[in-house]
Amino acid sequence: MQPQLRFPYDFIDRVIISEADIRTRVKELGEAITRDYQDSERLLLLGLLRGSVVFLTDLMREIQRPLTMDFMLVSSYNKSESSGFVRIDADHKTNIRGWDVILIDDIVDSGYTIRTVRKLLLDREPQSLKVCALLDKPERHKVDIPIDYLGFSIPDYFVVGYGLDYDEKGRNLPYIASIDLAKGKD
Ligand code: IMP
Ligand code: MG
């Protein structure tokens, strides 16, 4: 029998994607990107802080091409529910003109974040722009956006771990877990 997992946060309900499954999938994504960017000499992984950090740093080590990384800090105005208003708190440093950019985020929910950042980046005339997300919640999409590289599609759960947070907690978990706010309260 598996030893009972002890969760370091009381709001965790259950593991929905294991550490091993994440590792396998990230490796596959890295292989796909390596193939697709075989001819690229200017590949930039552009991560959205802070959620994409764990994913990006694992993914970059599975890509067998020269690359650089950069980040943007963006937030949705509304705290719990995504709103259409996305604020750029810190911009990337690299001049992306002529670069092959892969925009990397932890999870696509409404799609507003990716849509907004994508539009902004396209105005800066990269050579190409693709989107890579670890997770997607298709039931929650409010706008249509392309996801060129996707880790996993999940149902409409709120999840934490592997970079994703609930109120800034849970980012350090090596797996993806759903949360239950009633848990640990009785
Ligand atoms: P969107 O603009 O609605 O697509 O929001 C995407 C952002 O909301 C992500 O980058 C996350 O920061 C956050 N988010 C959405 N769903 C979750 C979740 O289940 N757990 C943690 N963060 C989430
Ligand atoms: Mg985010």
Short mmCIF file of C-alpha atoms and ligand atoms in Angstrom, two decimals:
data_model
loop_
_atom_site.label_atom_id
_atom_site.label_comp_id
_atom_site.label_asym_id
_atom_site.label_seq_id
_atom_site.Cartn_x
_atom_site.Cartn_y
_atom_site.Cartn_z
CA MET A 1 0.00 0.00 0.00
CA GLN A 2 1.02 3.60 -0.66
CA PRO A 3 1.97 5.44 2.49
CA GLN A 4 -0.62 8.07 3.34
CA LEU A 5 0.44 11.43 1.92
CA ARG A 6 0.65 14.12 4.56
CA PHE A 7 -0.17 17.52 3.13
CA PRO A 8 1.72 20.57 4.37
CA TYR A 9 -1.33 22.82 3.84
CA ASP A 10 -4.70 22.10 5.42
CA PHE A 11 -6.67 23.36 2.42
CA ILE A 12 -5.44 20.61 0.11
CA ASP A 13 -8.13 18.19 -0.98
CA ARG A 14 -6.32 15.67 -3.19
CA VAL A 15 -3.52 15.28 -5.70
CA ILE A 16 -4.85 15.47 -9.24
CA ILE A 17 -1.53 15.34 -11.14
CA SER A 18 1.42 13.52 -9.61
CA GLU A 19 5.02 14.65 -9.61
CA ALA A 20 5.96 11.76 -11.93
CA ASP A 21 3.20 12.61 -14.44
CA ILE A 22 4.27 16.25 -14.50
CA ARG A 23 7.88 15.24 -15.12
CA THR A 24 6.92 12.97 -18.02
CA ARG A 25 4.72 15.60 -19.64
CA VAL A 26 7.27 18.41 -19.24
CA LYS A 27 9.85 16.19 -20.91
CA GLU A 28 7.48 15.59 -23.83
CA LEU A 29 6.80 19.31 -24.20
CA GLY A 30 10.55 19.99 -24.17
CA GLU A 31 11.07 17.42 -26.91
CA ALA A 32 8.31 18.94 -29.04
CA ILE A 33 9.79 22.43 -28.62
CA THR A 34 13.28 21.15 -29.40
CA ARG A 35 11.95 19.68 -32.67
CA ASP A 36 9.86 22.72 -33.62
CA TYR A 37 12.67 25.21 -32.99
CA GLN A 38 15.49 23.22 -34.62
CA ASP A 39 16.31 26.15 -36.93
CA SER A 40 15.85 28.92 -34.42
CA GLU A 41 18.88 30.76 -33.07
CA ARG A 42 16.87 33.30 -31.08
CA LEU A 43 14.51 31.40 -28.85
CA LEU A 44 13.11 33.21 -25.82
CA LEU A 45 11.00 31.64 -23.10
CA LEU A 46 8.91 34.47 -21.67
CA GLY A 47 7.30 33.50 -18.38
CA LEU A 48 4.50 35.21 -16.52
CA LEU A 49 5.41 35.71 -12.89
CA ARG A 50 5.00 34.24 -10.50
CA GLY A 51 3.00 31.13 -11.35
CA SER A 52 5.07 29.94 -14.32
CA VAL A 53 8.47 29.91 -12.58
CA VAL A 54 8.61 26.25 -11.53
CA PHE A 55 7.25 25.03 -14.86
CA LEU A 56 9.57 27.27 -16.91
CA THR A 57 12.72 26.30 -15.07
CA ASP A 58 11.96 22.59 -15.46
CA LEU A 59 10.87 22.96 -19.09
CA MET A 60 13.96 24.90 -20.16
CA ARG A 61 16.18 22.00 -19.06
CA GLU A 62 14.27 19.67 -21.39
CA ILE A 63 14.86 21.86 -24.44
CA GLN A 64 18.01 20.98 -26.37
CA ARG A 65 18.39 24.34 -28.12
CA PRO A 66 20.13 27.59 -27.26
CA LEU A 67 17.63 29.81 -25.48
CA THR A 68 17.23 32.70 -23.10
CA MET A 69 14.55 33.49 -20.57
CA ASP A 70 12.74 36.59 -19.49
CA PHE A 71 9.70 37.41 -17.39
CA MET A 72 6.74 39.72 -17.04
CA LEU A 73 4.74 40.32 -13.90
CA VAL A 74 1.05 40.61 -14.65
CA SER A 75 -2.04 40.60 -12.51
CA SER A 76 -5.75 40.54 -12.95
CA TYR A 77 -7.49 43.47 -11.23
CA ASN A 78 -10.04 41.21 -9.65
CA LYS A 79 -8.69 38.93 -6.92
CA SER A 80 -10.78 35.76 -7.05
CA GLU A 81 -12.66 35.87 -10.35
CA SER A 82 -10.62 36.75 -13.44
CA SER A 83 -11.61 40.04 -14.92
CA GLY A 84 -10.98 41.34 -18.40
CA PHE A 85 -8.55 43.89 -16.97
CA VAL A 86 -4.98 42.72 -16.93
CA ARG A 87 -2.32 44.97 -15.46
CA ILE A 88 1.34 44.80 -16.46
CA ASP A 89 3.26 45.32 -13.21
CA ALA A 90 6.71 44.65 -14.69
CA ASP A 91 7.66 44.33 -18.32
CA HIS A 92 10.27 42.05 -19.90
CA LYS A 93 13.76 43.39 -20.54
CA THR A 94 14.65 41.72 -23.85
CA ASN A 95 13.92 43.53 -27.09
CA ILE A 96 11.87 40.73 -28.67
CA ARG A 97 11.87 42.11 -32.19
CA GLY A 98 12.96 39.24 -34.45
CA TRP A 99 12.90 36.66 -31.66
CA ASP A 100 11.01 33.39 -31.53
CA VAL A 101 9.03 33.90 -28.37
CA ILE A 102 7.21 31.24 -26.38
CA LEU A 103 4.90 32.83 -23.84
CA ILE A 104 4.68 30.59 -20.78
CA ASP A 105 1.99 30.57 -18.13
CA ASP A 106 0.95 28.21 -15.37
CA ILE A 107 -2.75 27.94 -16.18
CA VAL A 108 -5.33 29.27 -18.61
CA ASP A 109 -8.61 30.09 -16.92
CA SER A 110 -10.74 32.78 -18.60
CA GLY A 111 -8.00 33.33 -21.18
CA TYR A 112 -7.91 37.11 -20.58
CA THR A 113 -4.31 37.16 -19.34
CA ILE A 114 -2.90 35.35 -22.34
CA ARG A 115 -5.06 37.30 -24.76
CA THR A 116 -3.92 40.65 -23.36
CA VAL A 117 -0.22 39.79 -23.15
CA ARG A 118 -0.25 38.12 -26.58
CA LYS A 119 -1.66 41.26 -28.22
CA LEU A 120 0.93 43.42 -26.52
CA LEU A 121 3.80 41.15 -27.56
CA LEU A 122 2.63 40.94 -31.18
CA ASP A 123 2.88 44.74 -31.40
CA ARG A 124 6.57 44.35 -30.54
CA GLU A 125 7.13 42.33 -33.72
CA PRO A 126 8.67 39.04 -32.63
CA GLN A 127 9.69 36.67 -35.42
CA SER A 128 7.10 34.24 -34.04
CA LEU A 129 4.94 33.92 -30.95
CA LYS A 130 3.54 30.75 -29.43
CA VAL A 131 1.75 30.01 -26.18
CA CYS A 132 2.68 27.27 -23.73
CA ALA A 133 0.67 26.51 -20.59
CA LEU A 134 1.05 23.77 -18.02
CA LEU A 135 -2.70 23.60 -17.33
CA ASP A 136 -5.92 24.58 -19.02
CA LYS A 137 -9.48 24.76 -17.70
CA PRO A 138 -11.44 24.74 -20.98
CA GLU A 139 -14.82 24.99 -19.19
CA ARG A 140 -13.83 28.42 -17.90
CA HIS A 141 -12.71 30.07 -21.12
CA LYS A 142 -14.33 33.43 -21.78
CA VAL A 143 -12.23 34.16 -24.86
CA ASP A 144 -10.68 31.99 -27.52
CA ILE A 145 -6.90 31.85 -27.42
CA PRO A 146 -4.43 29.52 -29.09
CA ILE A 147 -2.50 27.17 -26.79
CA ASP A 148 0.31 25.71 -28.88
CA TYR A 149 1.88 23.58 -26.13
CA LEU A 150 -0.31 22.31 -23.31
CA GLY A 151 0.59 20.12 -20.36
CA PHE A 152 -2.83 19.00 -19.10
CA SER A 153 -6.49 19.89 -19.47
CA ILE A 154 -8.29 19.81 -16.12
CA PRO A 155 -11.88 20.21 -14.93
CA ASP A 156 -13.04 23.38 -13.23
CA TYR A 157 -11.13 22.93 -9.97
CA PHE A 158 -9.06 25.51 -8.17
CA VAL A 159 -5.60 23.98 -8.01
CA VAL A 160 -2.27 24.67 -6.29
CA GLY A 161 1.26 23.34 -6.52
CA TYR A 162 4.17 23.30 -8.97
CA GLY A 163 4.19 27.11 -8.95
CA LEU A 164 0.46 27.70 -8.64
CA ASP A 165 -0.84 29.32 -5.49
CA TYR A 166 -3.88 29.87 -3.37
CA ASP A 167 -3.39 33.28 -1.77
CA GLU A 168 0.41 32.93 -2.31
CA LYS A 169 0.52 29.53 -0.60
CA GLY A 170 1.14 26.12 -2.12
CA ARG A 171 3.64 27.07 -4.83
CA ASN A 172 6.29 24.74 -3.40
CA LEU A 173 4.27 21.53 -3.73
CA PRO A 174 5.83 19.18 -6.29
CA TYR A 175 2.40 17.97 -7.51
CA ILE A 176 -0.86 19.63 -8.60
CA ALA A 177 -3.62 19.39 -6.00
CA SER A 178 -7.20 20.60 -5.80
CA ILE A 179 -8.20 22.61 -2.76
CA ASP A 180 -11.11 22.42 -0.37
CA LEU A 181 -11.51 25.52 1.76
CA ALA A 182 -13.81 23.77 4.24
CA LYS A 183 -11.09 21.25 5.05
CA GLY A 184 -9.22 21.53 8.31
CA LYS A 185 -11.88 23.82 9.74
CA ASP A 186 -13.69 21.23 11.89
P1 IMP B 1 -7.03 34.02 -16.80
O1 IMP B 1 -6.66 35.41 -17.21
O2 IMP B 1 -8.45 33.98 -16.26
O3 IMP B 1 -6.82 32.99 -17.85
O4 IMP B 1 -6.21 33.72 -15.51
C1 IMP B 1 -5.07 33.06 -15.49
C2 IMP B 1 -4.39 33.30 -14.16
O5 IMP B 1 -5.25 33.12 -13.05
C3 IMP B 1 -3.31 32.28 -14.03
O6 IMP B 1 -2.10 32.75 -14.55
C4 IMP B 1 -3.25 32.06 -12.53
O7 IMP B 1 -2.37 32.99 -11.95
C5 IMP B 1 -4.64 32.35 -12.04
N1 IMP B 1 -5.41 31.11 -11.84
C6 IMP B 1 -6.48 30.67 -12.53
N2 IMP B 1 -6.93 29.49 -12.10
C7 IMP B 1 -6.11 29.15 -11.07
C8 IMP B 1 -6.05 28.00 -10.20
O8 IMP B 1 -6.84 27.04 -10.26
N3 IMP B 1 -5.05 28.01 -9.28
C9 IMP B 1 -4.14 29.01 -9.15
N4 IMP B 1 -4.16 30.09 -9.96
C10 IMP B 1 -5.14 30.16 -10.91
MG MG B 2 -0.59 33.66 -13.29
#
